[in-house]
Short mmCIF file of C-alpha atoms in Angstrom, two decimals:
data_model
loop_
_atom_site.label_atom_id
_atom_site.label_comp_id
_atom_site.label_asym_id
_atom_site.label_seq_id
_atom_site.Cartn_x
_atom_site.Cartn_y
_atom_site.Cartn_z
CA MET A 1 150.59 203.95 174.72
CA THR A 2 146.80 204.16 174.74
CA THR A 3 144.56 205.16 171.88
CA ALA A 4 144.39 208.66 173.30
CA GLU A 5 148.15 209.01 172.87
CA SER A 6 150.26 209.30 169.77
CA LYS A 7 153.49 210.88 168.66
CA THR A 8 153.21 214.66 168.67
CA SER A 9 154.73 215.13 165.24
CA SER A 10 155.53 212.93 162.28
CA ILE A 11 157.81 215.60 160.81
CA PRO A 12 161.45 214.94 161.74
CA ALA A 13 163.93 217.79 161.73
CA GLY A 14 165.68 216.33 158.70
CA VAL A 15 162.54 216.66 156.58
CA ALA A 16 161.40 220.02 157.97
CA GLN A 17 164.77 221.75 158.19
CA GLU A 18 163.02 225.12 158.12
CA ARG A 19 160.03 225.93 160.33
CA ILE A 20 157.67 228.81 160.93
CA LEU A 21 155.42 228.98 163.98
CA VAL A 22 152.02 230.69 163.79
CA LEU A 23 150.94 231.97 167.20
CA ASP A 24 147.16 231.64 167.17
CA PHE A 25 145.17 234.51 168.71
CA GLY A 26 141.81 233.17 167.60
CA SER A 27 141.79 234.19 163.96
CA GLN A 28 139.57 232.32 161.54
CA TYR A 29 142.53 232.51 159.15
CA SER A 30 145.24 230.90 161.32
CA GLN A 31 145.15 227.61 159.42
CA LEU A 32 145.12 229.50 156.15
CA ILE A 33 148.31 231.31 157.16
CA ALA A 34 149.99 227.97 157.85
CA ARG A 35 148.86 226.59 154.50
CA ARG A 36 150.15 229.63 152.64
CA VAL A 37 153.54 229.22 154.30
CA ARG A 38 153.69 225.55 153.35
CA GLU A 39 152.75 226.44 149.78
CA ASN A 40 156.10 228.25 149.77
CA ASN A 41 157.78 224.92 150.71
CA VAL A 42 158.45 225.96 154.29
CA TYR A 43 157.05 223.75 157.05
CA CYS A 44 154.68 225.58 159.41
CA GLU A 45 152.94 224.73 162.68
CA ILE A 46 150.18 226.49 164.64
CA VAL A 47 150.92 226.94 168.35
CA ARG A 48 149.38 228.58 171.40
CA HIS A 49 149.44 232.36 171.50
CA ASP A 50 151.15 232.26 174.92
CA ILE A 51 153.80 229.68 174.07
CA THR A 52 156.87 230.20 176.23
CA PRO A 53 160.19 231.34 174.78
CA GLU A 54 161.71 228.04 175.91
CA ARG A 55 159.16 226.03 173.91
CA VAL A 56 159.67 228.31 170.91
CA LEU A 57 163.40 227.57 170.94
CA GLU A 58 162.71 223.82 171.15
CA HIS A 59 160.88 224.09 167.83
CA GLN A 60 163.93 225.87 166.32
CA PRO A 61 161.83 228.14 164.08
CA ASN A 62 163.19 230.43 161.40
CA GLY A 63 160.41 232.90 162.12
CA LEU A 64 157.18 233.59 163.99
CA ILE A 65 153.84 234.88 162.68
CA LEU A 66 151.35 236.42 165.10
CA SER A 67 147.85 235.80 163.73
CA GLY A 68 144.84 238.06 163.75
CA GLY A 69 142.10 237.71 166.34
CA PRO A 70 138.69 238.99 167.42
CA ASN A 71 139.85 240.88 170.53
CA SER A 72 141.05 244.40 171.22
CA VAL A 73 144.61 244.50 172.55
CA TYR A 74 143.61 247.00 175.26
CA ASP A 75 140.84 244.78 176.73
CA ASP A 76 141.57 243.40 180.19
CA ASN A 77 141.30 239.76 179.09
CA ALA A 78 142.80 240.14 175.64
CA PRO A 79 145.29 237.39 174.73
CA HIS A 80 148.90 238.53 174.56
CA PRO A 81 152.10 236.71 173.64
CA HIS A 82 154.77 235.95 176.19
CA PRO A 83 156.90 239.13 176.26
CA GLY A 84 160.03 236.98 176.09
CA ILE A 85 159.46 236.12 172.43
CA PHE A 86 160.52 239.66 171.50
CA GLU A 87 163.91 238.99 173.08
CA LEU A 88 164.76 235.85 171.07
CA GLY A 89 166.00 237.67 167.98
CA ILE A 90 163.74 235.56 165.75
CA PRO A 91 161.99 237.38 162.87
CA ILE A 92 158.34 238.15 163.64
CA LEU A 93 155.48 239.12 161.35
CA GLY A 94 152.27 240.40 162.95
CA ILE A 95 149.05 240.25 160.95
CA CYS A 96 146.12 242.52 161.91
CA TYR A 97 145.71 241.92 165.67
CA GLY A 98 149.25 240.52 165.60
CA MET A 99 150.61 243.81 164.26
CA GLN A 100 148.75 245.71 166.97
CA LEU A 101 150.28 243.44 169.63
CA ILE A 102 153.82 244.06 168.36
CA CYS A 103 153.38 247.82 168.17
CA GLU A 104 151.72 248.04 171.59
CA ALA A 105 154.37 245.84 173.23
CA LEU A 106 157.15 248.06 171.85
CA GLY A 107 155.82 251.50 172.72
CA GLY A 108 152.96 252.20 170.32
CA LYS A 109 149.27 252.86 170.95
CA VAL A 110 146.24 251.03 169.59
CA ASP A 111 142.71 252.50 169.62
CA SER A 112 139.35 251.84 168.08
CA THR A 113 138.58 253.90 165.02
CA PRO A 114 135.26 255.47 163.99
CA THR A 115 135.88 254.37 160.40
CA ARG A 116 136.25 250.62 160.48
CA GLU A 117 137.64 248.70 157.54
CA TYR A 118 136.00 245.44 156.48
CA GLY A 119 136.61 244.13 153.00
CA ARG A 120 138.70 245.36 150.10
CA ALA A 121 140.85 248.50 150.37
CA ILE A 122 143.56 250.13 148.28
CA CYS A 123 146.93 250.11 150.00
CA GLN A 124 149.69 252.61 149.09
CA VAL A 125 153.35 251.85 149.75
CA THR A 126 155.03 254.71 151.64
CA GLY A 127 158.40 253.18 152.51
CA GLU A 128 160.97 250.80 151.05
CA ASP A 129 161.85 247.45 152.57
CA SER A 130 162.74 243.90 151.52
CA LEU A 131 159.32 242.79 152.81
CA LEU A 132 157.71 244.86 150.06
CA GLU A 133 160.10 243.86 147.27
CA GLY A 134 158.12 243.50 144.05
CA TRP A 135 155.02 245.07 145.60
CA SER A 136 153.37 247.65 143.35
CA GLY A 137 152.85 251.22 144.54
CA GLU A 138 149.11 250.70 144.97
CA SER A 139 147.42 247.35 145.45
CA GLN A 140 144.19 245.84 146.69
CA VAL A 141 144.29 244.35 150.20
CA TRP A 142 141.74 242.69 152.49
CA MET A 143 140.97 244.50 155.74
CA SER A 144 139.03 243.19 158.71
CA HIS A 145 139.52 245.40 161.76
CA GLY A 146 137.81 247.87 164.07
CA ASP A 147 141.02 248.84 165.89
CA GLN A 148 144.24 250.09 164.40
CA VAL A 149 147.67 251.38 165.40
CA HIS A 150 147.37 255.13 165.97
CA THR A 151 150.93 255.87 167.06
CA ILE A 152 154.20 253.97 166.84
CA SER A 153 157.40 254.42 168.81
CA GLU A 154 160.49 255.92 167.21
CA ASP A 155 161.79 252.37 166.77
CA PHE A 156 159.27 251.71 163.98
CA VAL A 157 158.99 252.94 160.41
CA PRO A 158 155.63 253.04 158.58
CA LEU A 159 155.64 251.24 155.23
CA ALA A 160 152.10 251.54 153.85
CA ARG A 161 148.72 253.23 154.32
CA THR A 162 145.10 253.16 153.16
CA SER A 163 142.61 256.00 152.99
CA THR A 164 141.41 255.30 156.54
CA CYS A 165 144.45 253.55 158.04
CA PRO A 166 147.59 255.75 158.06
CA ILE A 167 149.77 252.92 159.43
CA ALA A 168 148.85 249.81 157.42
CA ALA A 169 152.34 248.24 157.55
CA VAL A 170 155.42 248.78 159.70
CA ARG A 171 158.94 247.55 160.33
CA HIS A 172 161.25 247.88 163.30
CA ARG A 173 164.40 249.91 162.64
CA GLN A 174 166.86 247.46 164.21
CA LEU A 175 164.98 244.19 164.88
CA PRO A 176 163.43 241.83 162.27
CA PHE A 177 159.88 242.70 163.37
CA TYR A 178 157.16 243.53 160.86
CA GLY A 179 153.45 244.25 160.97
CA LEU A 180 150.61 244.23 158.43
CA GLN A 181 147.18 245.59 159.31
CA PHE A 182 145.67 243.75 156.33
CA HIS A 183 145.50 239.99 155.66
CA PRO A 184 148.11 238.77 153.13
CA GLU A 185 146.98 235.14 153.48
CA VAL A 186 143.59 235.55 151.78
CA THR A 187 143.07 235.52 148.03
CA HIS A 188 141.38 238.94 148.27
CA THR A 189 144.88 240.37 148.77
CA PRO A 190 146.25 239.51 145.30
CA GLN A 191 149.89 240.28 146.16
CA GLY A 192 149.65 238.79 149.64
CA SER A 193 151.53 235.64 148.67
CA LEU A 194 154.40 237.86 147.50
CA LEU A 195 154.62 239.51 150.93
CA LEU A 196 154.61 236.14 152.71
CA ASP A 197 157.25 234.82 150.34
CA ASN A 198 159.39 237.90 151.01
CA PHE A 199 159.04 237.40 154.75
CA LEU A 200 160.05 233.74 154.45
CA LYS A 201 162.90 234.15 151.97
CA GLN A 202 164.19 237.68 152.55
CA ILE A 203 163.61 238.12 156.29
CA CYS A 204 163.69 234.55 157.68
CA LYS A 205 166.29 233.38 155.12
CA CYS A 206 164.32 230.20 154.28
CA SER A 207 165.22 228.47 151.03
CA GLY A 208 162.10 226.26 150.81
CA THR A 209 163.11 222.67 151.60
CA TRP A 210 159.74 221.22 152.64
CA ASN A 211 158.25 218.80 150.08
CA ILE A 212 155.83 215.89 150.17
CA SER A 213 158.19 213.45 148.48
CA ASP A 214 160.74 213.68 151.31
CA PHE A 215 157.89 213.38 153.81
CA ALA A 216 156.69 210.16 152.16
CA LYS A 217 160.14 208.55 152.26
CA SER A 218 160.71 209.59 155.85
CA GLU A 219 157.27 208.47 157.03
CA ILE A 220 157.58 205.06 155.36
CA GLU A 221 160.85 204.42 157.19
CA SER A 222 159.37 205.71 160.44
CA LEU A 223 156.36 203.41 160.12
CA LYS A 224 158.58 200.39 159.43
CA GLU A 225 160.54 201.09 162.60
CA GLN A 226 157.45 201.79 164.71
CA VAL A 227 155.45 198.75 163.61
CA GLY A 228 158.19 196.15 163.44
CA ASP A 229 156.69 192.68 162.94
CA ALA A 230 153.25 193.60 164.30
CA ARG A 231 150.01 193.93 162.33
CA VAL A 232 148.21 197.23 161.69
CA ILE A 233 144.46 197.67 161.25
CA CYS A 234 143.19 200.52 159.11
CA GLY A 235 139.58 201.54 158.66
CA LEU A 236 138.68 202.40 155.06
CA SER A 237 135.76 204.67 154.22
CA GLY A 238 136.20 205.45 150.53
CA GLY A 239 137.51 208.94 151.33
CA VAL A 240 140.94 210.20 150.34
CA ASP A 241 142.31 210.44 153.91
CA SER A 242 141.85 206.78 154.88
CA ALA A 243 142.89 205.68 151.38
CA VAL A 244 146.19 207.58 151.63
CA VAL A 245 146.85 206.18 155.10
CA ALA A 246 146.28 202.65 153.79
CA ALA A 247 148.50 203.24 150.74
CA LEU A 248 151.27 204.67 152.92
CA LEU A 249 151.11 201.73 155.31
CA PHE A 250 151.01 199.23 152.47
CA ARG A 251 154.18 200.79 151.06
CA ALA A 252 155.79 200.52 154.52
CA ILE A 253 154.67 197.11 155.81
CA GLY A 254 152.86 195.35 152.96
CA PRO A 255 151.11 192.14 154.13
CA GLN A 256 151.16 193.24 157.78
CA LEU A 257 148.30 195.61 156.98
CA THR A 258 144.65 194.62 157.34
CA CYS A 259 141.97 197.06 156.18
CA ILE A 260 138.39 197.03 157.43
CA LEU A 261 135.48 198.60 155.58
CA VAL A 262 132.35 198.92 157.69
CA GLN A 263 129.33 198.92 155.40
CA ASN A 264 127.02 201.00 157.54
CA GLY A 265 124.40 201.67 154.89
CA LEU A 266 125.43 205.34 154.90
CA LEU A 267 127.92 205.19 152.04
CA ARG A 268 127.56 206.81 148.64
CA GLN A 269 126.35 204.81 145.66
CA ASN A 270 128.89 202.13 144.61
CA GLU A 271 131.24 203.21 147.42
CA GLN A 272 131.87 199.68 148.65
CA GLU A 273 132.64 198.39 145.16
CA LEU A 274 135.14 201.20 144.53
CA VAL A 275 137.05 200.52 147.75
CA VAL A 276 137.12 196.77 147.23
CA GLU A 277 138.35 197.15 143.66
CA GLU A 278 141.18 199.52 144.58
CA PHE A 279 142.47 197.82 147.70
CA THR A 280 142.22 194.21 146.63
CA ASN A 281 143.28 194.46 142.98
CA HIS A 282 145.63 197.46 142.97
CA PHE A 283 147.24 197.30 146.41
CA GLN A 284 146.35 193.64 147.11
CA THR A 285 145.72 194.32 150.77
CA ASP A 286 143.93 192.10 153.25
CA LEU A 287 140.55 193.87 153.08
CA ARG A 288 137.61 192.74 155.18
CA VAL A 289 134.09 194.10 154.67
CA VAL A 290 131.75 194.15 157.67
CA ASP A 291 128.08 194.35 156.73
CA ALA A 292 126.51 196.27 159.63
CA GLN A 293 123.65 198.01 157.84
CA ASP A 294 120.97 196.50 160.08
CA GLN A 295 122.85 197.52 163.21
CA PHE A 296 123.22 201.13 162.10
CA MET A 297 119.62 201.46 160.96
CA GLN A 298 118.42 200.18 164.32
CA THR A 299 120.56 202.62 166.29
CA LEU A 300 119.39 205.56 164.13
CA ALA A 301 115.70 204.67 164.22
CA GLY A 302 113.62 207.70 165.25
CA ILE A 303 116.68 209.96 165.77
CA THR A 304 116.54 213.42 164.17
CA GLU A 305 118.93 215.57 166.24
CA PRO A 306 122.22 216.00 164.29
CA GLN A 307 124.67 215.61 167.16
CA GLU A 308 122.81 212.58 168.47
CA LYS A 309 123.10 211.02 165.03
CA ARG A 310 126.86 211.57 165.04
CA THR A 311 127.25 210.18 168.54
CA ARG A 312 125.25 207.04 167.82
CA ILE A 313 127.03 206.43 164.54
CA GLY A 314 130.39 206.83 166.27
CA HIS A 315 129.54 204.37 169.05
CA THR A 316 128.09 201.82 166.64
CA PHE A 317 131.09 202.11 164.35
CA ILE A 318 133.42 201.42 167.27
CA GLU A 319 131.39 198.36 168.27
CA CYS A 320 131.48 196.96 164.74
CA PHE A 321 135.13 197.80 164.24
CA LYS A 322 136.13 196.32 167.57
CA SER A 323 134.25 193.11 166.83
CA ALA A 324 135.99 192.76 163.47
CA ALA A 325 139.39 193.64 164.93
CA THR A 326 139.24 190.89 167.57
CA GLU A 327 139.33 188.34 164.75
CA ILE A 328 142.67 189.64 163.48
CA GLN A 329 145.64 188.02 165.18
CA ASP A 330 148.76 189.94 166.20
CA ALA A 331 147.06 193.30 165.64
CA LYS A 332 148.84 195.90 167.75
CA PHE A 333 148.25 199.19 165.93
CA LEU A 334 145.20 201.11 164.70
CA ALA A 335 145.72 203.61 161.87
CA GLN A 336 143.53 206.68 161.34
CA GLY A 337 143.34 209.44 158.75
CA THR A 338 143.53 212.33 161.20
CA LEU A 339 144.66 215.56 159.51
CA TYR A 340 146.36 218.65 160.92
CA PRO A 341 143.16 220.78 160.99
CA ASP A 342 141.48 217.98 162.99
CA VAL A 343 144.30 218.04 165.54
CA ILE A 344 144.25 221.83 165.88
CA GLU A 345 140.46 222.22 166.04
CA SER A 346 140.09 219.44 168.60
CA GLY A 347 142.67 221.06 170.90
CA ALA A 348 144.86 217.95 170.67
CA ALA A 349 148.12 219.55 169.52
CA PRO A 350 150.68 219.82 172.34
CA ASP A 351 151.35 223.50 171.64
CA GLY A 352 148.12 224.10 169.75
CA PRO A 353 145.27 226.44 170.62
CA ALA A 354 143.58 225.33 173.81
CA ALA A 355 139.97 225.84 172.74
CA THR A 356 138.13 222.87 171.26
CA ILE A 357 136.34 224.00 168.11
CA LYS A 358 134.88 220.61 167.26
CA VAL A 359 134.75 217.05 168.51
CA HIS A 360 136.34 215.20 165.63
CA HIS A 361 135.45 211.63 164.73
CA ASN A 362 139.14 210.69 164.72
CA VAL A 363 140.84 212.80 167.37
CA GLY A 364 139.92 211.47 170.79
CA GLY A 365 137.06 209.53 169.28
CA LEU A 366 138.18 206.01 170.13
CA PRO A 367 137.95 204.56 173.66
CA ASP A 368 141.01 203.22 175.44
CA GLU A 369 139.44 199.78 175.74
CA LEU A 370 140.10 199.12 172.04
CA GLY A 371 143.58 198.24 173.23
CA PHE A 372 145.58 199.39 170.19
CA GLU A 373 148.39 201.85 169.80
CA LEU A 374 147.34 204.69 167.54
CA ILE A 375 149.07 205.55 164.27
CA GLU A 376 148.18 208.86 162.64
CA PRO A 377 150.68 209.37 159.80
CA LEU A 378 148.80 212.34 158.30
CA ARG A 379 148.29 214.32 161.49
CA ASP A 380 150.73 217.04 160.36
CA LEU A 381 149.30 217.48 156.86
CA PHE A 382 146.59 219.64 155.32
CA LYS A 383 144.07 218.18 152.86
CA ASP A 384 145.88 219.45 149.76
CA GLU A 385 149.12 217.90 151.01
CA VAL A 386 147.31 214.59 151.58
CA ARG A 387 146.17 214.64 147.94
CA GLN A 388 149.76 215.29 146.81
CA LEU A 389 150.91 212.39 148.97
CA GLY A 390 148.26 210.11 147.48
CA LEU A 391 149.50 210.83 143.96
CA GLU A 392 153.08 210.30 145.14
CA LEU A 393 152.07 206.86 146.44
CA GLY A 394 150.40 205.85 143.20
CA LEU A 395 146.73 206.19 144.12
CA PRO A 396 144.47 206.81 141.11
CA GLU A 397 143.06 210.29 140.59
CA SER A 398 139.54 208.90 141.00
CA ILE A 399 140.31 208.39 144.69
CA VAL A 400 142.78 211.23 145.28
CA TRP A 401 140.45 213.87 143.87
CA ARG A 402 137.19 212.50 145.27
CA HIS A 403 135.19 215.19 146.95
CA PRO A 404 135.21 215.06 150.78
CA PHE A 405 132.64 212.90 152.51
CA PRO A 406 131.57 213.41 156.15
CA GLY A 407 132.50 210.80 158.75
CA PRO A 408 128.85 210.06 159.63
CA GLY A 409 128.15 209.53 155.92
CA LEU A 410 124.78 210.24 154.35
CA ALA A 411 123.15 210.42 157.79
CA VAL A 412 124.05 214.12 158.02
CA ARG A 413 122.75 214.77 154.51
CA CYS A 414 119.49 212.99 155.24
CA LEU A 415 117.91 215.63 157.45
CA GLY A 416 115.36 214.33 159.90
CA GLU A 417 114.95 210.61 160.52
CA VAL A 418 117.36 208.28 158.72
CA THR A 419 115.66 205.29 157.09
CA ARG A 420 116.65 202.87 154.36
CA GLU A 421 113.98 204.28 152.07
CA ARG A 422 115.10 207.90 152.51
CA LEU A 423 118.76 206.91 152.09
CA ASP A 424 117.96 205.14 148.82
CA VAL A 425 116.21 208.28 147.54
CA LEU A 426 119.17 210.43 148.59
CA ARG A 427 121.73 208.06 147.04
CA GLN A 428 119.96 208.05 143.69
CA ALA A 429 119.66 211.84 143.59
CA ASP A 430 123.30 212.29 144.63
CA ALA A 431 124.48 209.89 141.91
CA ILE A 432 122.57 211.86 139.26
CA LEU A 433 124.09 215.12 140.45
CA LEU A 434 127.61 213.70 140.25
CA GLU A 435 126.95 212.23 136.80
CA GLU A 436 125.89 215.64 135.51
CA ILE A 437 128.82 217.44 137.14
CA HIS A 438 131.25 214.92 135.59
CA ALA A 439 129.54 215.19 132.19
CA ALA A 440 129.89 218.97 132.30
CA GLY A 441 133.62 218.61 133.04
CA LEU A 442 133.25 220.44 136.35
CA TYR A 443 134.13 217.78 138.93
CA ARG A 444 137.75 218.87 139.31
CA GLU A 445 136.70 222.51 139.01
CA THR A 446 134.39 222.23 142.04
CA SER A 447 135.41 221.38 145.59
CA GLN A 448 132.39 219.59 147.00
CA VAL A 449 129.08 218.62 145.41
CA PHE A 450 126.23 216.72 147.04
CA VAL A 451 122.49 216.45 147.57
CA VAL A 452 120.70 217.01 150.88
CA LEU A 453 117.31 215.39 151.47
CA LEU A 454 115.15 217.76 153.51
CA PRO A 455 112.66 216.63 156.18
CA ILE A 456 109.79 218.42 154.48
CA GLN A 457 107.37 217.64 151.66
CA SER A 458 106.03 220.01 149.05
CA VAL A 459 103.04 220.01 146.74
CA GLY A 460 103.67 219.24 143.10
CA VAL A 461 101.97 218.12 139.92
CA MET A 462 103.37 215.14 138.04
CA GLY A 463 101.34 214.06 135.04
CA ASP A 464 97.80 215.10 135.91
CA GLU A 465 98.10 214.14 139.56
CA ARG A 466 98.85 216.12 142.68
CA THR A 467 101.95 214.95 144.56
CA TYR A 468 103.19 215.61 148.06
CA GLU A 469 106.79 214.45 148.14
CA ASN A 470 110.33 215.22 149.29
CA VAL A 471 112.41 218.34 148.67
CA ALA A 472 116.07 217.93 147.70
CA ALA A 473 118.71 220.65 147.99
CA VAL A 474 121.78 220.67 145.77
CA ARG A 475 124.98 221.98 147.39
CA CYS A 476 128.05 222.89 145.32
CA VAL A 477 130.95 224.95 146.67
CA ASP A 478 134.35 226.25 145.62
CA THR A 479 137.15 226.49 148.17
CA ASP A 480 140.91 226.18 148.50
CA ASP A 481 140.99 225.14 152.12
CA PHE A 482 137.41 224.23 153.26
CA MET A 483 137.75 226.83 156.03
CA THR A 484 135.92 229.34 153.86
CA ALA A 485 133.85 228.49 150.79
CA ASP A 486 131.68 230.17 148.19
CA TRP A 487 128.75 228.63 146.39
CA THR A 488 129.49 227.62 142.81
CA ARG A 489 127.85 229.59 140.02
CA LEU A 490 126.77 226.55 138.01
CA PRO A 491 125.35 227.27 134.53
CA TYR A 492 121.55 227.56 134.47
CA GLU A 493 121.29 224.89 131.80
CA LEU A 494 123.23 222.45 133.97
CA LEU A 495 121.06 223.23 136.98
CA ALA A 496 117.98 222.65 134.83
CA ASN A 497 119.31 219.25 133.71
CA ILE A 498 120.09 218.25 137.28
CA SER A 499 116.66 219.25 138.54
CA THR A 500 114.82 217.60 135.64
CA ARG A 501 116.69 214.32 135.98
CA ILE A 502 116.30 214.08 139.75
CA ILE A 503 112.57 214.81 139.64
CA ASN A 504 111.96 212.48 136.69
CA GLU A 505 114.21 209.59 137.73
CA VAL A 506 114.02 209.52 141.54
CA ALA A 507 110.69 208.41 142.91
CA GLY A 508 109.88 210.46 145.99
CA ILE A 509 111.31 213.88 145.02
CA ASN A 510 109.19 216.54 143.34
CA ARG A 511 111.20 219.70 144.06
CA VAL A 512 114.90 220.61 143.79
CA CYS A 513 116.48 223.74 145.35
CA TYR A 514 119.99 225.15 144.93
CA ASP A 515 121.88 226.27 148.05
CA ILE A 516 123.46 229.70 147.46
CA SER A 517 124.94 230.16 150.95
CA SER A 518 128.64 230.80 151.47
CA LYS A 519 130.83 229.72 154.40
CA PRO A 520 130.75 231.69 156.62
CA PRO A 521 128.03 232.27 157.71
CA ALA A 522 126.73 228.87 156.59
CA THR A 523 128.73 225.65 156.85
CA ILE A 524 129.37 223.39 153.87
CA GLU A 525 127.42 220.45 155.31
CA TRP A 526 123.88 221.10 156.52
CA GLU A 527 124.25 219.12 159.74
#
């Protein structure tokens, strides 16, 4: 097995006795649907929209969910499911575009509508069904569509409507097929989780057997069997993903694990000390620190283009890691903290969506010449499940609940050229921000908080002198899934304290801005 290969799933049938497949038609919410299903203790995977009936049966799902999507079902090149999935007898729930696909495939008609629905709407229940059990007569839902089902065949029964969408929910009279024009997976549909739970429990007959504790036990045994007497190398970064991988491996193979921390000069303040403390004292692992700051600074000298930064950092990291790994005898495996969203968005899942959304620093990011077999024990988990697993394994909350940190480190928060001097300025400002957020008791209440150093200078007055120094932007967001995020409404007094401290205590910054952009349209990181 080369580094480009790995097992397709770390979830054995015994652990995930119940499964739901999400057929992805390009919706920005596909991963969110899967997460919502797992929150109901039912294992869920995202697969290609055109997965064959044969492959569906191999997964042995209890139900299928057809996601939304940006297309119109009547367009010539619109993605459609394999027609054979409607002959399997498996319960199906179509959401938005997915509902339109079901209705069209079974005799209905979908058209564009002059009154499009985007945002909140009031939905009225017009029919009774187990899918709507517990649903109030009128409830807020989240709409996002320009097309809608205009007519349905006699095989369908309408279940709900809005003021502009007469058929907002449907069910098939004989088959376990359902459709929702609105999005139950988003928080803007307050009773959406109830509908999903009804579909899982009432329609698909799932009891909810998926839990992280069983996964941990199963994965530890699987790792023991896979590794045998060999040695595993794991790269530590200070982030929760690599920390959980290391903790899981330590529980499985103990002294056969060697961890490597590459000090690239792009870490947060006191990052190295935190990692060393946790993984030498608490887990007592064989941890080796590689000081490669000079090497990284040289490769980044004069580089300002974001993707070029990432590429150079990736190549340099591999060189440093490979050099350190050659000194470790009997090393056969390389462990990475790849998560399920990374696998899906990189197009690496065997039945996953074909389009590559991003080139991830883990998935496909290591060359074959490293010569190790790849271990990715978290590749079927979402971030919140990784945190649960970390607590299950005994990691301290200070690591488990650390805010995410990008793979390229501070290089993508230091806009423009990356230098030691600019990194020092950024590190100091970032540390002050985190101190103030902790002091205000908001660290666990926020999802990600950091400072960005901008490649511009502004005029200021400090004392009686004119200054021309750096501008820093503070970024703070709230999110459940990091697929969408809203900027945090921090108290004005707190913002004032943050700004005052950064300007007064960090030489080189004379202006602080607060980023009030949500995702989408902005991303969380600036580069």
